[in-house]
Amino acid sequence: MVNIGACVKEPGSTRNNKTGSWRTFKPILDKEKCIDCENCVLFCPEGCINKDYDIDYDYCKGCGICAEECPVKAIKMERG
Amino acid sequence: MVKKVFTANRSVAEAVKLAKPQVVPVYPITPQTTISEYLAQFVADGDLKAEYIRVESEHSAISAAVGASGAGVRVFSATSSQGLALMHEILFAAAGMRSPIVLVDANRSLSAPLSIWNDQQDTISERDSGWLQIYAENAQEALDSVLIAYRVAEDRDVLLPCMVCIDGYFLTHTVEPLDVPSQEEVDQFLPPYKPYVFLDPENPMSIGTFTDPEYYMEARYAIEAAMERSKGVIAKANKEFAEIFGREYDFVEPYRCDDAEIIIVAMGSVCGTIKDVIDSLRDEGEKVGLLKLRVFRPFPTKELKEILEKASKVAVLDKNISFGMGGVLYNDIKVKTNADVYGFIAGLGGRDITPEYVREIVAKTKNPTHEVEWIGLKKEEV
Amino acid sequence: MEISDQEFLAPGHRGCAGCGATVGVRLALKALGKNTVAVSATGCLEVITTPYPETAWDIPWIHVAFENAAAVASGVERALKSQGKDAQVVAFAGDGGTADIGLQALSGAMERGHNIIYICYDNEAYMNTGVQRSGATPYGASTTTSPPGKESFGEDKPKKNIPMIMAAHGVPYVATASIAYPEDFMKKVQKARETDGPAYIHLHQPCTTGWGYDPSKTIEMGRLAVETGSWILYEIEEGEFRVTYRPLQRKAVDEYLMAQKRFKHLTDEERERIQKNVDALCTELKI
Ligand SMILES: Cc1ncc(C[n+]2csc(CCOP(=O)(O)OP(=O)(O)O)c2C)c(N)n1
Ligand code: SF4
Ligand code: SF4
Ligand code: SF4
Ligand SMILES: [Mg+2]
């Protein structure tokens, strides 16, 4: 049954929707190169890079912002 | 309970004070204005502990009301005519979001031409918004209806907003003696509001979401179902109201209908005049009666059928017009009952509905020549 | 600056790959933290974050219509206050919902002094309905309702200056920001929260779909706007105006314009005119 007033009482439930399937290019992050600037974490529109710089590919849409904004080119966009 | 002599606007303000809403966003408009003034004074004097929001428009009044209701508190607002029309968009949202807001509308005609006087075009035009609508006949009924409105709107089986409609000037600015109930009595009748949705960081929810064709119909059907369920809730509220306050209300109120051959159907303050005319006509040997419709939405089909189908003819008085179709109440009754129904448009823009006009309606119903007639038109101006 | 590690806007939302609006909301919520209630106007953000039966919001959130976010926020703020809850109310509305159809409700709410933060996420057009111009569309931009043609070079009016209109209301904290300068933006959001009374932040937010650039360039585009002086970062605290970021060496506006499809049609002459206007303002502000 549709909730009363179509309210949603399950916060953050778009997590059920794995947008990783949208991706054509995949960001690969090289932690060896990383200098901890946090750019990729702050600028990801999906918020799918955590503070240990693990990318959650379930949601990454492959936009390429993280790679573009990494000052040391620690992130490469690869097909697939 | 204390006896007072108040206008309906004042009686509404007293009812609001007793119902204790926490947020009151209002914008003044004739003839509702004194409601917003009384409430401002109550808040200024500390007699009403509410957040009074002096919004910049009725659109924002109802928007703030939906926001406050969403945040989990009881809300009141009031408006009239152009103000209600300006709210139109958000009235639908309030019902769809299932916000149990109570709003009083001081019935007034819609522009153009601009007119500040009474008819019921404003609220009738919002009949499909998903709001419950109650029409009051006098100041006492206005006060009582606000309390009943909260009780019904906030019921978990309903959760729909409710509009209490009071005729501009005829009620809003006319003083009448009435009983103002005590706080204890009201508290007994109206429990504190327990919201179904609220905005609390400890329990986050999203209200007012976006639906695709997978869900929209079901959400709208839920309003239809709630509207239907509200009938039982209203009946129960009326019963408890009578037990506590000693005044009885129903969906419809028949007046000398038992053996009536002609029954007039009407809503609001005009029912007083009609009752007087019926008494005179009865003295003259005419079998006429009045069926006052108090609850317009949900539409009390069963009650109307029961009474109207016994009469040989039914005259419906509408203070509104759906151009080319006659009055809206006339059409609703025609669709929902098997009575022989005739429609009469009267009292638009404050045109007085005199006893003579009521007699004319009865005469025309006896020997009908048209399905719908305008009563009280000045032929020389047409 | 204390910034939450937590995310309050969940992934899985339906924003375009590279959407700048969600970057803006994520940053704002990181600065505000958990004890926040959000209000949205109809627009991209609302549609992409609450596809029933899902929501991307991890904090309480409400939406009612397009033009009334400020009025809804007013009601929410007072309702929370009446219950003794001290959560911060933040409204997010697009440039259309702010500069055009929502301006009256915004003016009313700001003038009444509600304790709310209003963030206009400005992507410079009505994106949700397919890139029509708004009052915040910049001079020269092509949109679906300000297309260039034989008789037109695109949008023929300069961008409406909403932050200054807010300042004229006497709003105690007014600021502009860009998603490309997260520290500056988040600092402003926190100042806004500390402000007693209303605060207004006008957040510049590039939109890959509406502006016509590669999704990976969303931040780059925001940066170019600021580095060329096309978008200026400032704040107005209790009437005191202060530029919060000055580019070391202002870049040519062409660099910004040429990178986007919406300005591609402009002639040299029109771009020069834009450069002149930027120069005039930047000189005045010593940028
Ligand atoms: C009263 C009303 N008019 C028009 C619309 C259609 N509409 C919905 S969103 C929108 C544009 C939103 O633009 P903006 O505020 O800039 O937000 P964006 O989508 O760009 O994020 C329009 C025109 C509406 N929903 N309500
Ligand atoms: S490619 Fe885009 S979505 Fe994927 S991790 Fe990088 S910034 Fe996030
Ligand atoms: S942007 Fe590059 S350097 Fe910065 S945190 Fe991410 S991977 Fe590391
Ligand atoms: S159209 Fe623009 S603002 Fe809207 S979701 Fe896409 S990128 Fe974001
Ligand atoms: Mg926009």
PDB file of C-alpha atoms and ligand atoms in Angstrom, chain A residues 29 34-40 53 69-72 74-75, ligand 3:
ATOM      1  CA  LEU A  29      42.122   5.225  -7.501  1.00  0.00           C
ATOM      2  CA  CYS A  34      47.167   9.804  -3.243  1.00  0.00           C
ATOM      3  CA  ILE A  35      48.169  12.812  -1.129  1.00  0.00           C
ATOM      4  CA  ASP A  36      45.030  12.947   1.046  1.00  0.00           C
ATOM      5  CA  CYS A  37      43.688  16.201  -0.349  1.00  0.00           C
ATOM      6  CA  GLU A  38      40.077  15.000  -0.130  1.00  0.00           C
ATOM      7  CA  ASN A  39      39.063  16.699  -3.368  1.00  0.00           C
ATOM      8  CA  CYS A  40      37.576  13.524  -4.760  1.00  0.00           C
ATOM      9  CA  TYR A  53      39.295   6.645  -0.557  1.00  0.00           C
ATOM     10  CA  GLU A  69      39.959  17.137  -9.697  1.00  0.00           C
ATOM     11  CA  CYS A  70      42.746  14.944  -8.349  1.00  0.00           C
ATOM     12  CA  PRO A  71      45.826  17.197  -8.163  1.00  0.00           C
ATOM     13  CA  VAL A  72      48.283  14.282  -8.513  1.00  0.00           C
ATOM     14  CA  ALA A  74      45.930   9.369  -8.729  1.00  0.00           C
ATOM     15  CA  ILE A  75      42.593   8.506 -10.338  1.00  0.00           C
TER      16      ILE A  75
HETATM   17  S1  SF4 D   3      41.755  13.713  -5.156  1.00  0.00           S
HETATM   18 FE1  SF4 D   3      43.502  12.397  -5.517  1.00  0.00          FE
HETATM   19  S2  SF4 D   3      44.982  13.030  -4.038  1.00  0.00           S
HETATM   20 FE2  SF4 D   3      43.069  13.926  -3.408  1.00  0.00          FE
HETATM   21  S3  SF4 D   3      42.260  12.457  -1.974  1.00  0.00           S
HETATM   22 FE3  SF4 D   3      41.407  11.914  -3.944  1.00  0.00          FE
HETATM   23  S4  SF4 D   3      42.829  10.439  -4.783  1.00  0.00           S
HETATM   24 FE4  SF4 D   3      43.855  11.400  -3.094  1.00  0.00          FE
END
